[in-house]
PDB file of C-alpha atoms in Angstrom:
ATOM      1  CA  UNK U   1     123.223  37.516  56.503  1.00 43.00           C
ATOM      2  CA  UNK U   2     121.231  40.145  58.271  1.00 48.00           C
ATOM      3  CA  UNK U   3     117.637  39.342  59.160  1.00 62.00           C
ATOM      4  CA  UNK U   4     116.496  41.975  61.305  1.00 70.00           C
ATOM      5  CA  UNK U   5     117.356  45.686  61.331  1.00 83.00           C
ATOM      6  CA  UNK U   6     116.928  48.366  64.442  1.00 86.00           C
ATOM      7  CA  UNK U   7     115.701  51.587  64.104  1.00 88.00           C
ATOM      8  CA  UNK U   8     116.828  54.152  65.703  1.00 93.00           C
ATOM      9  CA  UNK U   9     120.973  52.876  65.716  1.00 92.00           C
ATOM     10  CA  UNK U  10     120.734  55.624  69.115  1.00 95.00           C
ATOM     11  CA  UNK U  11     118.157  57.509  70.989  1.00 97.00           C
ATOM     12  CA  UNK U  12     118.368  59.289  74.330  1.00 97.00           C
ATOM     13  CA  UNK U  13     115.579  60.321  76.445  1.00 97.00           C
ATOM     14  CA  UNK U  14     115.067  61.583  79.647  1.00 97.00           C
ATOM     15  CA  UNK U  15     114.067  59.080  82.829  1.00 98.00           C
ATOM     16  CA  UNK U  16     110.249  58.773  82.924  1.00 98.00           C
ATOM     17  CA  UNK U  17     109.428  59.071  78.702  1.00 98.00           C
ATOM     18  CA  UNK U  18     108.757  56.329  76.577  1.00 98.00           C
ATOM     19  CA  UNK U  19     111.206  54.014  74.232  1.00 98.00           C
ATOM     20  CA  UNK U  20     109.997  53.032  71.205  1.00 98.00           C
ATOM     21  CA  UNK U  21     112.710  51.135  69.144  1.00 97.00           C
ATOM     22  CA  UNK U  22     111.604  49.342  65.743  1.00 97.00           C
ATOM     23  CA  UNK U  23     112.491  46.442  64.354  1.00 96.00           C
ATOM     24  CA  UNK U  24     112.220  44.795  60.218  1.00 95.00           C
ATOM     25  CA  UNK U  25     113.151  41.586  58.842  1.00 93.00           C
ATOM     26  CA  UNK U  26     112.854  40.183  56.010  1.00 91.00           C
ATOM     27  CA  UNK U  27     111.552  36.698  55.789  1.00 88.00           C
ATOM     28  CA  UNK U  28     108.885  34.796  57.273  1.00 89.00           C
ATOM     29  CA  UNK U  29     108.876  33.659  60.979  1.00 91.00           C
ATOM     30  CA  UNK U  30     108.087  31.530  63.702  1.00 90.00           C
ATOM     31  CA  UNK U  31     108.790  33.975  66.263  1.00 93.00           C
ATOM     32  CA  UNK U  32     110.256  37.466  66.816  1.00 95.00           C
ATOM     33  CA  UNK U  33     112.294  38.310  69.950  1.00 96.00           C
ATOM     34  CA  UNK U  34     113.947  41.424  71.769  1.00 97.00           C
ATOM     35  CA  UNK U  35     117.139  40.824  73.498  1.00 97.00           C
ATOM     36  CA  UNK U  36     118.849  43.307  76.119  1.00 98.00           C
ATOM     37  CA  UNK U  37     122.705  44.322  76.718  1.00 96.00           C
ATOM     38  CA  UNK U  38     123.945  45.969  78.719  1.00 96.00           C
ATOM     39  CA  UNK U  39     127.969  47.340  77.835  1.00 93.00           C
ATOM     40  CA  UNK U  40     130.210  44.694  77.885  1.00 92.00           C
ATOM     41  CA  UNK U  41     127.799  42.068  79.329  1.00 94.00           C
ATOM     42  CA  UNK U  42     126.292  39.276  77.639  1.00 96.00           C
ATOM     43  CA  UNK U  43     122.517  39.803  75.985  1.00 97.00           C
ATOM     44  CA  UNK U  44     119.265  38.947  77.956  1.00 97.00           C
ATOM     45  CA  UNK U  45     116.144  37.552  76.554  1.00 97.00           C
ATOM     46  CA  UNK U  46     113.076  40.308  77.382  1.00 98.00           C
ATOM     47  CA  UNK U  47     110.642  38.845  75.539  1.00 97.00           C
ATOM     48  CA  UNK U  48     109.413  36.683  72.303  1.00 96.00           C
ATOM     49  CA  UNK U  49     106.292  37.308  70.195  1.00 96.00           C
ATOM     50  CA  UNK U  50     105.262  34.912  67.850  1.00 95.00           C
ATOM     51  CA  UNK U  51     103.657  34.868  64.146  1.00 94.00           C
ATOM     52  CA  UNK U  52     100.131  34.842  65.302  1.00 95.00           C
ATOM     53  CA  UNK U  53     100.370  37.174  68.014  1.00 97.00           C
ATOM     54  CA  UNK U  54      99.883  41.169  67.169  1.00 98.00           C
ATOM     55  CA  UNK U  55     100.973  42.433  70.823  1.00 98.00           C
ATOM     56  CA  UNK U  56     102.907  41.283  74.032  1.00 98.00           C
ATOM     57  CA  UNK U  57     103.237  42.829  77.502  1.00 97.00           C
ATOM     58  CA  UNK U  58     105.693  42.204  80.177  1.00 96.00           C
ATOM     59  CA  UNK U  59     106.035  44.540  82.514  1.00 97.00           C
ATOM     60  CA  UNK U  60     106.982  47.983  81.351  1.00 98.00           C
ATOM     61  CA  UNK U  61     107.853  46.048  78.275  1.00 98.00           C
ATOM     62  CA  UNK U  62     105.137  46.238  74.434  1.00 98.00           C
ATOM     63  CA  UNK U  63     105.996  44.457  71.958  1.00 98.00           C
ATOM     64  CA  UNK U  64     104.506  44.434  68.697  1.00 98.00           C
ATOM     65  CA  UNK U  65     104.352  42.420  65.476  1.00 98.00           C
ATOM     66  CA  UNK U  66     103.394  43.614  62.086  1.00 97.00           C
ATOM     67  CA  UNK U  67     103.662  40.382  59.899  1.00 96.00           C
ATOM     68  CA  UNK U  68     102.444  42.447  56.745  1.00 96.00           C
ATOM     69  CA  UNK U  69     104.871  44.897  57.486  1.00 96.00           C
ATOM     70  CA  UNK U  70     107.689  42.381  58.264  1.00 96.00           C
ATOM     71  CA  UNK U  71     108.177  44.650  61.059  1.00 96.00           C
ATOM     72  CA  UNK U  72     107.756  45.161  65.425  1.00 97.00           C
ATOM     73  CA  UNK U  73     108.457  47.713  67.756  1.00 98.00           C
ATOM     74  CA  UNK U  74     109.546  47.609  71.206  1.00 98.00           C
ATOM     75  CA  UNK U  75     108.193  50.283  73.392  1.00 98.00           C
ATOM     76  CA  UNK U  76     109.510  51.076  77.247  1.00 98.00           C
ATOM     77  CA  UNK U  77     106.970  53.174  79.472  1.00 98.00           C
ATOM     78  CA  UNK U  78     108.159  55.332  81.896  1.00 98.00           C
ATOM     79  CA  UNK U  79     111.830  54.782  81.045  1.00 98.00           C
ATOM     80  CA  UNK U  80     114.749  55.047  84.309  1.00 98.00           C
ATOM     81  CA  UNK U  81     118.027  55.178  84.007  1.00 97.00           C
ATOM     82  CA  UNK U  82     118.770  51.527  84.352  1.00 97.00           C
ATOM     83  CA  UNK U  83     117.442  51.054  80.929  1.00 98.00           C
ATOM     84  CA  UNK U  84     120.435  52.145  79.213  1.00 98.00           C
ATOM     85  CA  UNK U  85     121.419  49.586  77.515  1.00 97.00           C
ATOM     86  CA  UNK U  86     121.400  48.201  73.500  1.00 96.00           C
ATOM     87  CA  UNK U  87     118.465  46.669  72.301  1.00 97.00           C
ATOM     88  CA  UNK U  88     118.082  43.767  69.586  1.00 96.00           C
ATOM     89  CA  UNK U  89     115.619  42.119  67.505  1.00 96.00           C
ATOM     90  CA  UNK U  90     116.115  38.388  66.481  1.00 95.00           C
ATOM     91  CA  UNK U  91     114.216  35.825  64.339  1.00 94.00           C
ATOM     92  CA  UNK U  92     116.002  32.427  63.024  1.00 91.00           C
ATOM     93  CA  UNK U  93     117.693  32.038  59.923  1.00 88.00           C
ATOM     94  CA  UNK U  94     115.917  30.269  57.225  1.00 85.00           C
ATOM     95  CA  UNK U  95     117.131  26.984  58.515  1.00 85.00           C
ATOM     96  CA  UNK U  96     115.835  27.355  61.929  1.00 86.00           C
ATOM     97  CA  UNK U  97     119.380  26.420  63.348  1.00 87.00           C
ATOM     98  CA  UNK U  98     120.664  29.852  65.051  1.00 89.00           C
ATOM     99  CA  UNK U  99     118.694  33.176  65.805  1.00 92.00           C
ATOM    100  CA  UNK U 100     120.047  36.424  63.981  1.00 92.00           C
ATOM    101  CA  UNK U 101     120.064  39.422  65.098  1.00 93.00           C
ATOM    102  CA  UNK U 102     120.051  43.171  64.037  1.00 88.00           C
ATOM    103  CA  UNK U 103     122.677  45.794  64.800  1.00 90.00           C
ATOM    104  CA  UNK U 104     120.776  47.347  67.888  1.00 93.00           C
ATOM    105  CA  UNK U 105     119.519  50.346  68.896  1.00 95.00           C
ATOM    106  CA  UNK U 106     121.468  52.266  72.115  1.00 96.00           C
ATOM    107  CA  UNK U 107     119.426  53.330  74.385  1.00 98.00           C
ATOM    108  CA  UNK U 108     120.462  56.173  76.520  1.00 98.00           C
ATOM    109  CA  UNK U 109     118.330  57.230  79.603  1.00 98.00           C
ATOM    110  CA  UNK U 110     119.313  59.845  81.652  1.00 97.00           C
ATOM    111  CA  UNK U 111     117.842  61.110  84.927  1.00 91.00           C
TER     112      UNK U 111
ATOM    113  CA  UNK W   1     119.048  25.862  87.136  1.00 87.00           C
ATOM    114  CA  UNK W   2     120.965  26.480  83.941  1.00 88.00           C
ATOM    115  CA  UNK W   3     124.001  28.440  84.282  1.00 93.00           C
ATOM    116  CA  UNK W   4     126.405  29.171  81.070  1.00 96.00           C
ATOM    117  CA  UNK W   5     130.024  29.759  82.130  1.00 95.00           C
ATOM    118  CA  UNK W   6     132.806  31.511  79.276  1.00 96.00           C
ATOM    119  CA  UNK W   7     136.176  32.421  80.170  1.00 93.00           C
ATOM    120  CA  UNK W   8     138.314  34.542  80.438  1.00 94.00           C
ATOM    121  CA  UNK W   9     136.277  37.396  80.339  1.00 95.00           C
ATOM    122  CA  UNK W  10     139.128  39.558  78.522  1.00 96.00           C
ATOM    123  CA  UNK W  11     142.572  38.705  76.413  1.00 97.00           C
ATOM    124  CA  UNK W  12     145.103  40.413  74.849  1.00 98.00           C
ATOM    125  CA  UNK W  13     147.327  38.464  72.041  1.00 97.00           C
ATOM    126  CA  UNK W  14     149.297  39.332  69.701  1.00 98.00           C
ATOM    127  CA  UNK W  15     148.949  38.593  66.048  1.00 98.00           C
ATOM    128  CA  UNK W  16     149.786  34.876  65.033  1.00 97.00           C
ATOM    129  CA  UNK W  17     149.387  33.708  68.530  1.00 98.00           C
ATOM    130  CA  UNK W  18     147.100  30.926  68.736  1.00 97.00           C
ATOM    131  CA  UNK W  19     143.274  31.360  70.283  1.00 97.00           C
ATOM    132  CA  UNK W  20     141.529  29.228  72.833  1.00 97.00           C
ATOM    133  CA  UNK W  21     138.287  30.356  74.646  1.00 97.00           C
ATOM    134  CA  UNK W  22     135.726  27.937  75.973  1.00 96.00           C
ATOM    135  CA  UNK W  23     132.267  27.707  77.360  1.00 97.00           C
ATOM    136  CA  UNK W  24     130.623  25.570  79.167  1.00 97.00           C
ATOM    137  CA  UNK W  25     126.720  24.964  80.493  1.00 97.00           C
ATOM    138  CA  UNK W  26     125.793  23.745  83.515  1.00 95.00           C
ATOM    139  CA  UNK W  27     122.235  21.923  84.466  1.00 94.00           C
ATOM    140  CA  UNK W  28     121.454  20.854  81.156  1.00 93.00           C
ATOM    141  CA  UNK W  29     121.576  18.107  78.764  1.00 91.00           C
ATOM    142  CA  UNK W  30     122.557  18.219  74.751  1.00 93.00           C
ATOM    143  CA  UNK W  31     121.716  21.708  74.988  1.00 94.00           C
ATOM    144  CA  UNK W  32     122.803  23.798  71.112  1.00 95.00           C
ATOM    145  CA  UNK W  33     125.662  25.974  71.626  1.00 96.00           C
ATOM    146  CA  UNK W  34     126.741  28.517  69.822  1.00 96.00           C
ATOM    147  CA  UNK W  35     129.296  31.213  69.202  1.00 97.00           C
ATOM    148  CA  UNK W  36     128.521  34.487  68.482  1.00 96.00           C
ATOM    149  CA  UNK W  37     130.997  37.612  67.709  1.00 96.00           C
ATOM    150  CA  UNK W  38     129.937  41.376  68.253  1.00 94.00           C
ATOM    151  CA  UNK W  39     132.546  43.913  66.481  1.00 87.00           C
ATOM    152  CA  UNK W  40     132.701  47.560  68.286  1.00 79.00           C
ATOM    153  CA  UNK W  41     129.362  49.183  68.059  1.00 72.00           C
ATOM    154  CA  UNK W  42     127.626  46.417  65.881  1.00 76.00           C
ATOM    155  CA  UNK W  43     125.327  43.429  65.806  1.00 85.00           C
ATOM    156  CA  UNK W  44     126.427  39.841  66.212  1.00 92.00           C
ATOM    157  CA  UNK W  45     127.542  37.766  64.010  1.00 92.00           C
ATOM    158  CA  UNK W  46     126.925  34.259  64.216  1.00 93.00           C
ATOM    159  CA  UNK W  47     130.479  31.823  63.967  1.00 95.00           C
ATOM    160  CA  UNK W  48     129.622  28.359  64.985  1.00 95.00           C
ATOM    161  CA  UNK W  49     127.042  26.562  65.498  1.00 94.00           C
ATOM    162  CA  UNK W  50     126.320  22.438  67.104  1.00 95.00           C
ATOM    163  CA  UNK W  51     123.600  20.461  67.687  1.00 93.00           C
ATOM    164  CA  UNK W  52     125.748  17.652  69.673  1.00 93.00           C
ATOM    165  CA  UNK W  53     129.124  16.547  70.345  1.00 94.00           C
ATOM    166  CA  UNK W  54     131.495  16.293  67.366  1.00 92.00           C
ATOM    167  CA  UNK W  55     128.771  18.377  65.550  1.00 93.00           C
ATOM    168  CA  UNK W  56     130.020  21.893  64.575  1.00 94.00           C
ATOM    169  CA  UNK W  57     128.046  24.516  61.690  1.00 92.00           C
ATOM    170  CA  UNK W  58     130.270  26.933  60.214  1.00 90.00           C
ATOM    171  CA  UNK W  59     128.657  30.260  59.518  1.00 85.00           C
ATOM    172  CA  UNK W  60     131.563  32.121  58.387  1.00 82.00           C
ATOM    173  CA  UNK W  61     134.328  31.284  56.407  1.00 67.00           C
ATOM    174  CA  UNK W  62     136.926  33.040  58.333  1.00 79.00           C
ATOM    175  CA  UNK W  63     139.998  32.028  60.787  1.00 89.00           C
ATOM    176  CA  UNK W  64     138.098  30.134  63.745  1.00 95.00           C
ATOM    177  CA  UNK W  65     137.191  27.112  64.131  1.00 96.00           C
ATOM    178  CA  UNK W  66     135.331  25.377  67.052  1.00 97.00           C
ATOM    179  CA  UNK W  67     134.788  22.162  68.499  1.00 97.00           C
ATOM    180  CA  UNK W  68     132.896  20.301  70.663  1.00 97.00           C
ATOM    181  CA  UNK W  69     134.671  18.035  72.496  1.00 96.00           C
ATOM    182  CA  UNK W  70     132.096  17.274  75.639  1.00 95.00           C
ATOM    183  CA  UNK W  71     128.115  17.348  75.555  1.00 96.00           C
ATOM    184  CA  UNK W  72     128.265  20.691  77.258  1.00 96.00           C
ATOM    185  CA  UNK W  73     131.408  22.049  76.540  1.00 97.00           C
ATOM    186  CA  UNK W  74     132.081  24.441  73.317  1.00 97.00           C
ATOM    187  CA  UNK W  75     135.378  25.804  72.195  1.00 97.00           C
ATOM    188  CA  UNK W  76     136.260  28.390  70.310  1.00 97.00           C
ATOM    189  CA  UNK W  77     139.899  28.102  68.269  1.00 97.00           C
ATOM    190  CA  UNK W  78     142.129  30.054  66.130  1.00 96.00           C
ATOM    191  CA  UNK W  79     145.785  28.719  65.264  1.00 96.00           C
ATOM    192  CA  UNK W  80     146.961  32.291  64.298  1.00 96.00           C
ATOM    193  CA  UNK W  81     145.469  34.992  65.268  1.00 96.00           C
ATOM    194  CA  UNK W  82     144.485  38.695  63.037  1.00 95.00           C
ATOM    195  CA  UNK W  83     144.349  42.092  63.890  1.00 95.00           C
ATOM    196  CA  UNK W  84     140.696  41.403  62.420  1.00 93.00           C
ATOM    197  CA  UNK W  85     139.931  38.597  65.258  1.00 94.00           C
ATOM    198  CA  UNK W  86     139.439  41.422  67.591  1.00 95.00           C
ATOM    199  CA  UNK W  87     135.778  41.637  68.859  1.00 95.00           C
ATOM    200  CA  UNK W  88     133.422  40.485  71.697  1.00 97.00           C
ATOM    201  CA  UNK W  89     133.254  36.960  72.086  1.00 97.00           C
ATOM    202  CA  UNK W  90     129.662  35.558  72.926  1.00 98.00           C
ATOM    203  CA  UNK W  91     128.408  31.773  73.792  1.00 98.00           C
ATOM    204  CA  UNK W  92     124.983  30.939  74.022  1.00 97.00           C
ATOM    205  CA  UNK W  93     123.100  28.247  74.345  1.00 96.00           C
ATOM    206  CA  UNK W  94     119.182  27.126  73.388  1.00 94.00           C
ATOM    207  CA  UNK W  95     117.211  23.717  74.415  1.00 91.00           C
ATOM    208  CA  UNK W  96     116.324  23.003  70.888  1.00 83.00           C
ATOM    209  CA  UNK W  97     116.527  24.524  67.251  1.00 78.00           C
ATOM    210  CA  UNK W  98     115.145  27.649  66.785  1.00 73.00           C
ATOM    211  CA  UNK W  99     112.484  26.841  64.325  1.00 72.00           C
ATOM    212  CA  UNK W 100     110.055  25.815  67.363  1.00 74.00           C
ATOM    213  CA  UNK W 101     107.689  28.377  68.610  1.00 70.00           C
ATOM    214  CA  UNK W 102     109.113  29.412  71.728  1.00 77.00           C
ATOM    215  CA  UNK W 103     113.211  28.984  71.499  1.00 87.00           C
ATOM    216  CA  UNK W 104     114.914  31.300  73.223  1.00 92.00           C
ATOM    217  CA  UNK W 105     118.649  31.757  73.571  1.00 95.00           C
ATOM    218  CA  UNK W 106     121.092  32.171  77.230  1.00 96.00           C
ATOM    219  CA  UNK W 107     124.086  33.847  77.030  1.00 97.00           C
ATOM    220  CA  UNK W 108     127.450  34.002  79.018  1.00 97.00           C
ATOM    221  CA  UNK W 109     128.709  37.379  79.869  1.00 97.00           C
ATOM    222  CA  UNK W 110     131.415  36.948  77.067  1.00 97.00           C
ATOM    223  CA  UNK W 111     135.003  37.465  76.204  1.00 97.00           C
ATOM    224  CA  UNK W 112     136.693  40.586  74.814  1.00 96.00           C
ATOM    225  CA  UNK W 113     139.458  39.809  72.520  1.00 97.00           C
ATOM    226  CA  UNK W 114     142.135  42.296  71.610  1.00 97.00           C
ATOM    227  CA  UNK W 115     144.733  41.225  68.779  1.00 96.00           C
ATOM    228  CA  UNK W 116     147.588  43.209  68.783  1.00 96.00           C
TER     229      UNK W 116
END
């Protein structure tokens, strides 16, 4: 079943804007987390927020969580090329066995 | 350091051919495993599931099954294989359950299945 949702499914930008990529879910959680791939390659952890925590930085990397709004955003400063990738959102299923995740958002950055 | 191997990184079968891909995770003990699949342009789904050897979740009713033969081996099976088995093949693995705070999942650079 489909916890988390992306939004946009695509965006392109030019090198040096901002990403912003959204996420919503729809139950409660422990923890939200953002997950990078790049094509054909396995996914990469970027970061995890959890329940109590409104805002996360790492790096070029904001996070946000909304847990009123069952929702966060991922935002990318100054965005290069290498960033092209697909971005997801993940939070466990209800049994807290296996993370789920949404369908992504493609990020294309060009230079 | 943790390393998560999955091979072979692509495969081509033909429908009703049987399926074996396999994973394995290095520098770790009794670590969850877990297979994912991602269709064309879409999220993943979650297949399997185990929490220790002998120990497999089944998220999907479908044509898979997996098993888990060796504390840190995980393998994914199909007896015949469908057109519909095509997709992206991902392991991962976590050190616990993912209702603790901080769980986080590694993944293996995955297998792309074609059925033909």
């Amino acid at each position: 079943s489909q916890q988390g949702e992306e939004d946009p499914q695509a965006l392109s930008i030019q090198e040096g804007e901002n990403a912003t990529m959204n996420c919503s879910y729809k139950t409660s959680i422990n923890n939200l987390q953002w997950y990078r791939q790049n094509s054909g390659r396995g996914l990469v952890h970027l970061i995890l927020i959890r329940s109590n925590e409104r805002e996360k930085h790492s790096g070029r990397l904001r996070v946000t969580l909304d847990t009123s709004k069952k929702s966060s955003s991922l935002l990318i400063t100054a965005s290069r090329a290498a960033d092209t990738a697909s971005y997801f959102c993940a939070t466990a299923n209800q049994a807290g066995t296996a993370l789920i995740f949404g369908k992504g958002t493609t990020l294309s950055v060009s230079s | 350091s943790q390393t998560i191997h999955q091979w072979p990184a692509t495969l081509v079968q033909p429908v009703g051919s049987p399926l074996s891909l396999e994973c394995t995770v290095e520098g770790t003990s009794n670590p969850n495993l877990y297979w994912y699949r991602q269709a064309a342009g879409r999220g993943l789904q979650l297949l399997f599931y185990s929490v220790g050897i002998g120990q497999i979740s089944s998220e999907v009713p479908q044509n898979l099954s997996a098993s888990r033969p060796q504390d840190r081996q995980f393998i994914l099976s199909s007896k015949k294989l469908l057109l519909s088995d095509s997709g992206f093949y991902l392991c991962a693995w976590s050190v616990s359950l993912m209702d603790s705070l901080n769980e986080k999942l590694f993944f293996g650079s995955g297998t792309q299945l074609s059925v033909l």
